[in-house]
């Protein structure tokens, strides 16, 4: 077991006091038996800069007093220390940088922040280097920063490079960081994530008032959200601090519990090439796309005991639902492993779509070369429109033919993509669809664990600003009600303190019909706080590890 700690405290312009707090908390971490302690973003200075020149002046150098003092403290306690402090480069360049110090006081390495958030964009430059993972005596350690964790690519790179532990430095006011984004990043990558966030005011005095005026928020909304935490590979926090308290939380982590290899083994890098394409090329993919609009989204979950009962129930529920888009579970009328009577089900769905003037996405089985195919088929009033075949291997089946395409379809209410439940565990699949301009992803499912539904479904919607509608089998190993996650119609941080959380609509029961009307138009605004774009501000030139073939990735 490896004891680790994460800290939270109040940053500020009184840099001497801030450094003293870091050193004191490092003493406490060592006294508590930790071999590694992690600190938050902006340890050298708060993020209130007047311009790039100001940021450059306040940034540290690697041989300056802050890093020198932290190195000495690490040596004193034989302690690994992770922290974030802006570093000065050739004028006017300064970067937000994560640093890792070893127990001998050696400077192990750094990762620069790749995606900048809000006012950081006016002060710093984004990373001009690939992210790295560092071999240490306590495991392979990667580092990311705050906004880097609101998109999937930076943390995914750490997993592709073989990280066991990822240190996430935050300077965030958003309560959804701790409740959604950090657990989701740990779970989808199967590693431990240690996050450290600030508490208290970002700045003091007139600077605080200026920040409040610029943000249009009250003082409470520009305070750090705290909740520094240590999260396991299943997305479950092992320890989490409060919103307000200064100090440390500890956890004992067991690296034999890593699930990274299982997650990485089922990836399909050859299908993710669009993630490496320049963002400027994406406009061509959405040219001529019809406007996104309102649509009635319905989840249909039959509960009959036989094929005939389930098919009849599904057809009756679709016919009674408002016209729009209805989504059924995986293999919605079949027992697992059965694929008989496909023609009968297809005929019924085609006829129902035509009579009801609606669109349907149904999970259907198939066979190819004697092996099973898991499909999501899109029907419309005009008949069968297209299908998607699951692209990621099902760990419960060793005889499955995988698809090799991520198609999109233009419908009267917007552009739609299709996935199946297992695919939501892989952020690349939804990311490719988002880069193709989908407004909505329909996802027949059969959920296996809570975190698949609670974290992956929600995270995929949030990080891409797309609506996801999912219906899951009533007899799934982890039954969940029909769920629709969607981008809010306006930016709600001033009301909710959530930086990037979707609206989440859930059916009142596991089976039956659930309908919600959704306006897909807000999905086309990919910005957070009117600035950082979840798609166009990503860094495709830094994602080589995500696109590399498996043989080139460290074990």
Coordinates of C-alpha atoms in Angstrom, one line a residue:
X1 CA 0.0 0.0 0.0
X2 CA 1.1 3.5 -0.8
X3 CA 0.0 6.4 1.5
X4 CA -0.6 9.6 -0.4
X5 CA -2.0 13.0 0.6
X6 CA -3.6 16.0 -1.1
X7 CA -3.8 19.5 0.2
X8 CA -6.0 22.5 -0.1
X9 CA -5.3 26.0 1.2
X10 CA -5.9 29.7 0.2
X11 CA -3.6 31.2 -2.4
X12 CA -2.9 34.9 -2.7
X13 CA -0.5 37.6 -3.7
X14 CA 1.3 37.3 -0.3
X15 CA 3.7 34.7 -1.9
X16 CA 5.8 34.3 1.3
X17 CA 2.7 33.2 3.2
X18 CA 1.7 30.8 0.4
X19 CA 5.1 29.2 0.4
X20 CA 5.1 28.9 4.2
X21 CA 1.7 27.1 3.9
X22 CA 3.0 24.7 1.3
X23 CA 6.1 23.8 3.5
X24 CA 3.9 23.4 6.6
X25 CA 1.5 21.1 4.9
X26 CA 4.4 19.1 3.5
X27 CA 5.6 18.7 7.1
X28 CA 2.1 17.5 8.1
X29 CA 1.9 15.1 5.1
X30 CA 5.2 13.5 6.1
X31 CA 4.2 13.3 9.7
X32 CA 1.0 11.5 8.6
X33 CA 3.1 8.8 6.7
X34 CA 2.5 10.0 3.2
X35 CA 5.2 9.3 0.6
X36 CA 3.6 11.7 -1.9
X37 CA 1.7 15.0 -1.3
X38 CA 0.0 17.1 -4.0
X39 CA -0.8 20.8 -4.1
X40 CA -3.1 23.0 -6.1
X41 CA -2.8 25.1 -9.2
X42 CA -1.3 28.6 -9.1
X43 CA 0.9 28.1 -6.0
X44 CA 3.1 31.0 -6.9
X45 CA 0.4 33.6 -7.5
X46 CA -3.4 33.8 -8.0
X47 CA -4.8 34.0 -11.5
X48 CA -5.5 37.7 -11.5
X49 CA -3.2 39.2 -14.0
X50 CA -3.6 42.4 -15.9
X51 CA -1.9 41.2 -19.0
X52 CA 0.8 38.8 -20.4
X53 CA 3.6 41.0 -19.2
X54 CA 2.3 40.9 -15.6
X55 CA 2.0 37.1 -15.8
X56 CA 5.6 36.9 -17.0
X57 CA 6.9 39.1 -14.2
X58 CA 5.2 37.0 -11.5
X59 CA 6.1 33.6 -13.0
X60 CA 8.9 31.6 -11.3
X61 CA 12.1 30.2 -12.7
X62 CA 13.2 26.6 -12.0
X63 CA 16.1 27.8 -9.9
X64 CA 14.2 30.4 -8.1
X65 CA 13.3 30.5 -4.3
X66 CA 9.9 28.8 -4.5
X67 CA 11.0 25.6 -6.3
X68 CA 14.3 25.6 -4.4
X69 CA 12.5 25.7 -1.1
X70 CA 10.1 22.9 -2.1
X71 CA 13.0 20.8 -3.3
X72 CA 14.7 21.2 0.1
X73 CA 11.5 20.2 1.9
X74 CA 11.1 17.1 -0.3
X75 CA 14.7 16.1 0.5
X76 CA 14.1 16.7 4.3
X77 CA 11.2 14.2 4.4
X78 CA 12.1 11.9 1.5
X79 CA 8.8 13.0 0.1
X80 CA 7.4 13.2 -3.5
X81 CA 5.8 16.6 -3.9
X82 CA 3.6 17.6 -6.8
X83 CA 2.5 21.2 -7.3
X84 CA 1.6 23.9 -9.9
X85 CA 3.4 27.2 -10.5
X86 CA 3.6 29.4 -13.6
X87 CA 7.1 29.4 -15.2
X88 CA 8.7 32.2 -17.1
X89 CA 10.1 31.6 -20.6
X90 CA 11.4 34.0 -23.2
X91 CA 9.4 37.3 -22.9
X92 CA 6.5 37.5 -23.1
X93 CA 5.9 33.7 -22.7
X94 CA 4.8 32.2 -19.4
X95 CA 3.1 28.8 -18.9
X96 CA 1.0 27.2 -16.2
X97 CA 3.2 24.3 -15.2
X98 CA 2.8 21.2 -13.1
X99 CA 6.0 20.2 -11.3
X100 CA 7.1 16.9 -9.7
X101 CA 9.9 16.8 -7.1
X102 CA 11.4 13.5 -5.9
X103 CA 12.4 12.4 -2.4
X104 CA 16.0 13.3 -2.9
X105 CA 15.0 16.8 -3.8
X106 CA 15.6 16.2 -7.5
X107 CA 13.5 17.9 -10.1
X108 CA 11.8 14.9 -11.8
X109 CA 9.9 16.8 -14.5
X110 CA 7.0 18.9 -15.5
X111 CA 3.9 19.1 -17.7
X112 CA 2.5 22.4 -19.1
X113 CA -1.2 23.1 -19.1
X114 CA -2.6 22.4 -22.5
X115 CA -6.1 24.0 -22.5
X116 CA -6.5 27.4 -20.8
X117 CA -9.6 28.5 -19.1
X118 CA -11.3 31.9 -18.9
X119 CA -8.9 34.8 -17.9
X120 CA -5.9 32.5 -18.1
X121 CA -6.1 32.9 -21.9
X122 CA -5.2 36.5 -21.6
X123 CA -2.1 35.9 -19.4
X124 CA -0.5 32.6 -20.4
X125 CA 0.4 30.5 -23.4
X126 CA -0.9 26.9 -23.8
X127 CA 1.6 24.1 -23.7
X128 CA 4.0 23.8 -26.7
X129 CA 5.0 20.3 -25.6
X130 CA 3.6 16.8 -25.4
X131 CA 2.5 15.6 -22.0
X132 CA 4.8 13.2 -20.2
X133 CA 4.6 10.4 -17.6
X134 CA 7.5 9.9 -15.3
X135 CA 8.8 6.6 -13.9
X136 CA 9.4 6.8 -10.1
X137 CA 9.9 4.4 -7.2
X138 CA 6.2 4.7 -6.3
X139 CA 4.8 4.2 -9.9
X140 CA 4.4 6.0 -13.1
X141 CA 3.2 9.6 -12.5
X142 CA 1.5 12.0 -14.9
X143 CA 0.2 15.5 -14.3
X144 CA -2.7 17.6 -15.7
X145 CA -4.3 20.9 -14.7
X146 CA -7.9 21.8 -14.0
X147 CA -9.4 22.7 -17.5
X148 CA -7.3 19.8 -18.9
X149 CA -9.6 17.5 -17.0
X150 CA -12.8 19.0 -18.5
X151 CA -11.8 17.6 -21.9
X152 CA -10.9 13.9 -22.2
X153 CA -7.7 14.1 -24.3
X154 CA -5.1 15.3 -21.8
X155 CA -5.9 12.7 -19.1
X156 CA -6.3 10.0 -21.8
X157 CA -2.8 10.8 -23.0
X158 CA -1.5 10.0 -19.5
X159 CA -3.2 6.6 -19.6
X160 CA -1.9 5.9 -23.0
X161 CA 1.6 6.6 -21.7
X162 CA 1.1 4.2 -18.9
X163 CA 0.3 6.4 -15.9
X164 CA -0.5 4.7 -12.6
X165 CA -1.2 8.0 -10.7
X166 CA -2.2 11.3 -12.2
X167 CA -1.9 14.5 -10.2
X168 CA -4.5 17.1 -11.1
X169 CA -3.9 20.7 -9.9
X170 CA -7.0 22.9 -9.8
X171 CA -7.8 26.5 -9.2
X172 CA -11.6 26.0 -9.6
X173 CA -14.8 27.4 -8.3
X174 CA -16.9 24.6 -9.8
X175 CA -18.5 22.0 -7.6
X176 CA -18.9 19.7 -10.6
X177 CA -15.1 19.2 -10.8
X178 CA -15.1 17.0 -7.7
X179 CA -18.5 15.3 -8.3
X180 CA -18.2 14.5 -12.0
X181 CA -15.1 15.3 -14.0
X182 CA -12.4 14.1 -11.7
X183 CA -14.1 10.7 -10.9
X184 CA -14.9 10.3 -14.6
X185 CA -11.3 10.8 -15.6
X186 CA -10.1 8.3 -13.1
X187 CA -12.7 5.7 -14.0
X188 CA -12.5 5.9 -17.8
X189 CA -8.7 5.5 -17.6
X190 CA -8.5 3.0 -14.8
X191 CA -5.8 4.8 -12.8
X192 CA -5.6 6.7 -9.5
X193 CA -6.2 10.5 -9.7
X194 CA -5.1 12.8 -6.9
X195 CA -6.7 16.3 -7.2
X196 CA -5.8 19.4 -5.2
X197 CA -8.0 22.5 -5.3
X198 CA -8.0 25.9 -3.6
X199 CA -10.3 27.3 -1.0
X200 CA -11.1 30.8 0.1
X201 CA -10.9 34.0 -1.9
X202 CA -8.8 33.9 -5.1
X203 CA -7.5 37.4 -4.3
X204 CA -8.0 40.1 -1.7
X205 CA -9.1 43.8 -1.4
X206 CA -9.6 45.8 -4.6
X207 CA -8.4 42.9 -6.7
X208 CA -11.2 40.8 -5.3
X209 CA -13.8 43.5 -6.1
X210 CA -12.4 43.9 -9.6
X211 CA -12.7 40.2 -10.2
X212 CA -16.3 40.2 -8.9
X213 CA -17.2 43.0 -11.2
X214 CA -15.5 41.4 -14.2
X215 CA -17.2 38.1 -13.6
X216 CA -20.6 39.5 -12.7
X217 CA -20.9 37.3 -9.7
X218 CA -21.0 37.6 -5.9
X219 CA -18.0 36.9 -3.7
X220 CA -19.2 33.4 -2.9
X221 CA -18.9 32.4 -6.5
X222 CA -15.3 33.4 -6.9
X223 CA -14.2 31.3 -4.0
X224 CA -12.4 28.1 -4.4
X225 CA -14.6 25.0 -4.4
X226 CA -12.2 22.8 -2.4
X227 CA -13.0 19.1 -2.2
X228 CA -9.5 18.0 -3.0
X229 CA -9.6 14.3 -3.3
X230 CA -8.0 10.9 -4.0
X231 CA -10.0 8.8 -6.5
X232 CA -9.7 5.1 -7.3
X233 CA -9.7 3.4 -10.7
X234 CA -13.5 2.8 -10.4
X235 CA -14.2 6.5 -10.0
X236 CA -14.9 6.2 -6.2
X237 CA -13.3 8.8 -4.0
X238 CA -11.0 7.2 -1.3
X239 CA -10.8 10.5 0.5
X240 CA -12.3 13.9 -0.1
X241 CA -11.8 17.2 1.7
X242 CA -14.6 19.6 2.5
X243 CA -15.5 22.7 0.5
X244 CA -13.9 25.1 3.0
X245 CA -11.3 23.5 5.3
X246 CA -7.6 24.1 4.9
X247 CA -5.5 21.0 5.3
X248 CA -4.8 17.5 4.1
X249 CA -6.7 14.3 3.4
X250 CA -4.9 11.0 3.2
X251 CA -5.5 7.6 1.5
X252 CA -3.7 4.3 1.2
X253 CA -3.7 3.3 -2.5
X254 CA -3.0 -0.2 -3.9
X255 CA -1.4 -0.1 -7.3
X256 CA -2.4 -3.7 -7.8
X257 CA -6.0 -2.4 -8.2
X258 CA -5.2 -0.4 -11.4
X259 CA -7.5 -1.1 -14.2
X260 CA -5.7 0.9 -16.8
X261 CA -4.5 -2.0 -18.9
X262 CA -8.0 -3.5 -19.2
X263 CA -9.3 -0.1 -20.4
X264 CA -6.5 0.5 -22.8
X265 CA -6.5 -3.0 -24.3
X266 CA -10.0 -2.5 -25.8
X267 CA -9.3 0.9 -27.4
X268 CA -9.4 1.2 -31.2
X269 CA -6.8 3.9 -32.1
X270 CA -7.2 3.3 -35.8
X271 CA -10.7 4.6 -35.6
X272 CA -9.9 7.8 -33.7
X273 CA -7.9 9.6 -36.4
X274 CA -10.2 12.6 -36.5
X275 CA -9.0 13.5 -33.0
X276 CA -5.6 14.3 -34.5
X277 CA -6.9 16.4 -37.3
X278 CA -6.4 20.2 -37.1
X279 CA -9.5 21.9 -35.6
X280 CA -9.6 24.3 -38.5
X281 CA -10.6 21.3 -40.8
X282 CA -13.7 20.5 -38.8
X283 CA -15.8 23.3 -40.4
X284 CA -16.0 21.3 -43.6
X285 CA -17.6 18.4 -41.7
X286 CA -20.5 20.6 -40.6
X287 CA -21.0 22.6 -43.8
X288 CA -24.6 22.4 -44.9
X289 CA -25.8 21.0 -41.6
X290 CA -29.4 21.8 -40.9
X291 CA -30.2 24.0 -37.8
X292 CA -30.6 22.1 -34.6
X293 CA -34.1 22.4 -33.0
X294 CA -36.6 21.0 -30.5
X295 CA -37.4 17.3 -30.5
X296 CA -39.4 15.0 -28.3
X297 CA -36.9 12.3 -27.0
X298 CA -38.5 9.1 -25.7
X299 CA -36.9 6.1 -24.0
X300 CA -38.8 2.9 -24.4
X301 CA -38.0 0.0 -22.1
X302 CA -40.2 -3.1 -22.3
X303 CA -40.4 -5.6 -19.5
X304 CA -42.0 -8.6 -21.1
X305 CA -40.8 -12.2 -20.4
X306 CA -40.6 -13.3 -24.0
X307 CA -39.6 -11.9 -27.4
X308 CA -43.3 -11.6 -28.5
X309 CA -44.2 -9.7 -25.3
X310 CA -41.2 -7.3 -25.5
X311 CA -41.7 -6.6 -29.2
X312 CA -45.5 -5.9 -28.8
X313 CA -44.9 -3.7 -25.8
X314 CA -42.2 -1.7 -27.6
X315 CA -44.3 -1.1 -30.7
X316 CA -47.3 0.0 -28.6
X317 CA -45.2 2.4 -26.5
X318 CA -43.6 4.0 -29.6
X319 CA -47.0 4.4 -31.3
X320 CA -48.4 6.1 -28.2
X321 CA -45.4 8.4 -27.7
X322 CA -45.1 11.9 -29.3
X323 CA -43.4 11.9 -32.7
X324 CA -39.7 12.7 -32.5
X325 CA -37.0 10.2 -31.6
X326 CA -37.6 7.0 -29.6
X327 CA -34.6 5.0 -28.3
X328 CA -34.9 1.3 -27.2
X329 CA -32.3 -0.7 -25.3
X330 CA -29.7 -3.1 -26.6
X331 CA -31.2 -6.3 -28.0
X332 CA -34.5 -4.7 -26.9
X333 CA -36.7 -7.8 -27.7
X334 CA -34.2 -10.6 -27.4
X335 CA -32.6 -12.6 -24.7
X336 CA -28.8 -12.1 -24.7
X337 CA -27.3 -14.4 -27.3
X338 CA -30.5 -14.9 -29.3
X339 CA -30.8 -13.4 -32.8
X340 CA -33.9 -15.1 -34.2
X341 CA -36.8 -13.3 -35.8
X342 CA -34.9 -10.3 -37.0
X343 CA -37.0 -9.8 -40.1
X344 CA -40.2 -9.7 -38.0
X345 CA -38.8 -7.1 -35.6
X346 CA -37.5 -5.0 -38.5
X347 CA -40.8 -5.0 -40.3
X348 CA -42.6 -4.0 -37.1
X349 CA -40.2 -1.1 -36.5
X350 CA -40.4 0.1 -40.1
X351 CA -44.2 0.1 -40.1
X352 CA -44.4 1.8 -36.7
X353 CA -42.0 4.6 -37.7
X354 CA -44.0 5.2 -40.9
X355 CA -47.4 5.2 -39.2
X356 CA -46.3 7.4 -36.3
X357 CA -44.2 9.7 -38.4
X358 CA -41.3 9.3 -36.0
X359 CA -37.7 8.2 -35.8
X360 CA -36.5 5.1 -33.8
X361 CA -33.1 3.9 -32.7
X362 CA -33.3 0.2 -31.6
X363 CA -30.6 -2.1 -30.3
X364 CA -30.7 -5.2 -32.5
X365 CA -28.5 -8.3 -32.8
X366 CA -27.0 -9.6 -35.9
X367 CA -24.7 -12.4 -37.2
X368 CA -21.7 -12.3 -39.4
X369 CA -19.5 -15.3 -40.1
X370 CA -21.2 -17.2 -37.3
X371 CA -20.4 -14.5 -34.7
X372 CA -22.6 -11.9 -33.0
X373 CA -22.9 -8.3 -34.0
X374 CA -24.3 -5.7 -31.7
X375 CA -26.1 -3.0 -33.7
X376 CA -28.0 0.2 -33.2
X377 CA -30.3 0.7 -36.2
X378 CA -31.9 4.1 -37.1
X379 CA -35.4 4.0 -38.6
X380 CA -37.5 6.9 -40.0
X381 CA -40.8 7.5 -41.7
X382 CA -39.1 6.5 -44.9
X383 CA -37.7 3.2 -43.6
X384 CA -34.3 2.1 -42.5
X385 CA -31.9 5.0 -42.5
X386 CA -28.7 3.4 -41.4
X387 CA -27.0 1.4 -38.6
X388 CA -24.0 1.5 -36.3
X389 CA -22.0 -1.6 -35.2
X390 CA -20.4 -1.5 -31.8
X391 CA -16.7 -0.7 -32.2
X392 CA -15.3 -1.7 -28.8
X393 CA -15.0 -5.2 -27.6
X394 CA -17.4 -6.6 -25.1
X395 CA -15.5 -8.2 -22.2
X396 CA -18.4 -10.6 -21.6
X397 CA -18.2 -12.0 -25.2
X398 CA -15.4 -13.6 -27.0
X399 CA -17.2 -14.1 -30.3
X400 CA -18.2 -10.6 -31.4
X401 CA -17.6 -9.0 -34.8
X402 CA -16.8 -5.3 -34.3
X403 CA -17.7 -2.4 -36.5
X404 CA -15.2 0.1 -38.0
X405 CA -17.3 3.2 -38.6
X406 CA -18.8 6.1 -36.6
X407 CA -21.5 7.3 -39.0
X408 CA -23.7 10.4 -38.5
X409 CA -27.1 11.2 -39.9
X410 CA -28.9 14.5 -40.6
X411 CA -32.5 14.5 -39.4
X412 CA -35.0 17.4 -39.4
X413 CA -34.1 18.4 -35.8
X414 CA -30.3 18.0 -36.0
X415 CA -27.4 15.7 -36.6
X416 CA -27.4 12.4 -34.8
X417 CA -24.7 9.8 -34.1
X418 CA -25.2 6.3 -32.7
X419 CA -23.3 4.4 -30.0
X420 CA -24.0 1.4 -27.8
X421 CA -23.6 1.4 -24.0
X422 CA -20.1 -0.1 -23.8
X423 CA -18.8 2.5 -26.2
X424 CA -19.5 5.3 -23.7
X425 CA -16.6 3.9 -21.6
X426 CA -14.3 5.2 -24.3
X427 CA -14.3 9.0 -24.6
X428 CA -12.8 8.8 -28.1
X429 CA -16.0 7.4 -29.7
X430 CA -18.2 10.3 -28.6
X431 CA -15.4 12.7 -29.3
X432 CA -15.1 11.7 -32.9
X433 CA -18.9 12.1 -33.3
X434 CA -18.7 15.5 -31.7
X435 CA -16.0 16.6 -34.0
X436 CA -18.3 15.5 -36.9
X437 CA -20.8 17.9 -35.6
X438 CA -23.5 15.7 -34.0
X439 CA -26.1 17.4 -31.8
X440 CA -27.4 14.2 -30.3
X441 CA -26.1 10.7 -29.6
X442 CA -28.7 7.9 -29.3
X443 CA -27.3 5.1 -27.1
X444 CA -29.1 1.7 -26.6
X445 CA -27.5 0.2 -23.5
X446 CA -27.3 -2.6 -21.0
X447 CA -25.5 -1.1 -18.1
X448 CA -23.1 -3.3 -16.0
X449 CA -22.0 -1.0 -13.2
X450 CA -23.1 2.2 -11.5
X451 CA -20.2 4.3 -12.8
X452 CA -20.9 3.4 -16.4
X453 CA -24.3 5.1 -16.1
X454 CA -23.6 7.8 -13.4
X455 CA -20.2 9.0 -14.7
X456 CA -19.7 8.0 -18.4
X457 CA -23.1 9.0 -19.7
X458 CA -22.9 12.3 -18.0
X459 CA -19.3 13.0 -18.8
X460 CA -19.7 12.3 -22.5
X461 CA -22.6 14.8 -22.7
X462 CA -20.7 17.5 -20.7
X463 CA -17.3 17.3 -22.4
X464 CA -18.8 17.4 -25.9
X465 CA -21.9 19.6 -25.3
X466 CA -24.1 17.0 -27.0
X467 CA -27.4 15.5 -25.9
X468 CA -27.2 11.8 -25.1
X469 CA -30.4 9.7 -24.8
X470 CA -30.0 6.2 -23.5
X471 CA -32.4 3.4 -22.8
X472 CA -31.1 0.3 -20.9
X473 CA -32.5 -3.2 -20.7
X474 CA -34.6 -3.9 -17.6
X475 CA -32.7 -7.1 -17.0
X476 CA -29.2 -5.5 -17.2
X477 CA -26.8 -6.4 -14.5
X478 CA -27.1 -2.8 -13.3
X479 CA -30.6 -1.7 -14.3
X480 CA -31.0 2.0 -14.7
X481 CA -34.0 4.1 -15.9
X482 CA -34.0 5.9 -19.3
X483 CA -31.8 8.9 -19.2
X484 CA -31.3 12.1 -21.2
X485 CA -28.3 14.3 -20.6
X486 CA -28.2 17.6 -22.4
X487 CA -26.5 21.0 -22.6
X488 CA -28.4 23.7 -20.5
X489 CA -30.0 26.4 -22.6
X490 CA -27.9 29.1 -20.8
X491 CA -24.6 29.1 -18.8
X492 CA -25.7 28.3 -15.3
X493 CA -22.6 28.7 -13.1
X494 CA -24.0 31.8 -11.4
X495 CA -26.9 29.7 -10.2
X496 CA -25.4 26.3 -9.7
X497 CA -21.6 26.7 -9.2
X498 CA -21.2 24.1 -11.9
X499 CA -18.6 24.9 -14.6
X500 CA -19.7 22.2 -17.1
X501 CA -22.5 19.9 -16.0
X502 CA -25.4 18.8 -18.3
X503 CA -29.0 18.8 -17.4
X504 CA -29.9 15.2 -16.5
X505 CA -33.5 13.9 -17.0
X506 CA -34.3 10.4 -15.7
X507 CA -37.4 8.3 -16.1
X508 CA -39.3 7.6 -12.9
X509 CA -39.0 3.9 -13.3
X510 CA -36.8 1.3 -14.9
X511 CA -39.4 0.2 -17.5
X512 CA -42.0 2.0 -19.5
X513 CA -42.1 5.2 -21.5
X514 CA -40.3 8.4 -20.7
X515 CA -40.5 11.6 -22.9
X516 CA -38.7 14.9 -22.5
X517 CA -38.7 17.7 -25.1
X518 CA -35.2 19.0 -25.7
X519 CA -33.9 21.9 -27.7
X520 CA -30.7 20.7 -29.4
X521 CA -29.6 24.2 -30.4
X522 CA -27.6 24.9 -27.2
X523 CA -25.3 21.9 -28.0
X524 CA -23.8 24.0 -30.8
X525 CA -22.2 26.4 -28.4
X526 CA -19.1 24.6 -27.1
X527 CA -17.8 27.4 -25.0
X528 CA -17.4 27.6 -21.2
X529 CA -17.8 31.0 -19.6
X530 CA -18.1 32.4 -23.1
X531 CA -14.4 31.7 -23.8
X532 CA -12.8 28.3 -23.9
X533 CA -14.2 26.0 -26.6
X534 CA -14.5 22.3 -25.8
X535 CA -13.6 21.4 -29.3
X536 CA -11.8 24.2 -31.0
X537 CA -9.4 24.9 -28.1
X538 CA -8.2 21.3 -27.8
X539 CA -4.7 20.5 -29.0
X540 CA -4.7 17.8 -31.7
X541 CA -1.0 18.2 -32.3
X542 CA -0.3 16.9 -28.7
X543 CA -2.5 13.7 -29.0
X544 CA 0.0 11.4 -30.7
X545 CA -0.2 8.9 -27.8
X546 CA -3.9 8.6 -28.1
X547 CA -3.6 7.7 -31.8
X548 CA -0.6 5.4 -31.5
X549 CA -1.0 1.7 -32.1
X550 CA -1.1 -0.4 -29.0
X551 CA 2.3 -2.0 -29.6
X552 CA 4.0 1.4 -29.1
X553 CA 2.4 2.2 -25.7
X554 CA 4.3 1.3 -22.5
X555 CA 2.9 -1.6 -20.5

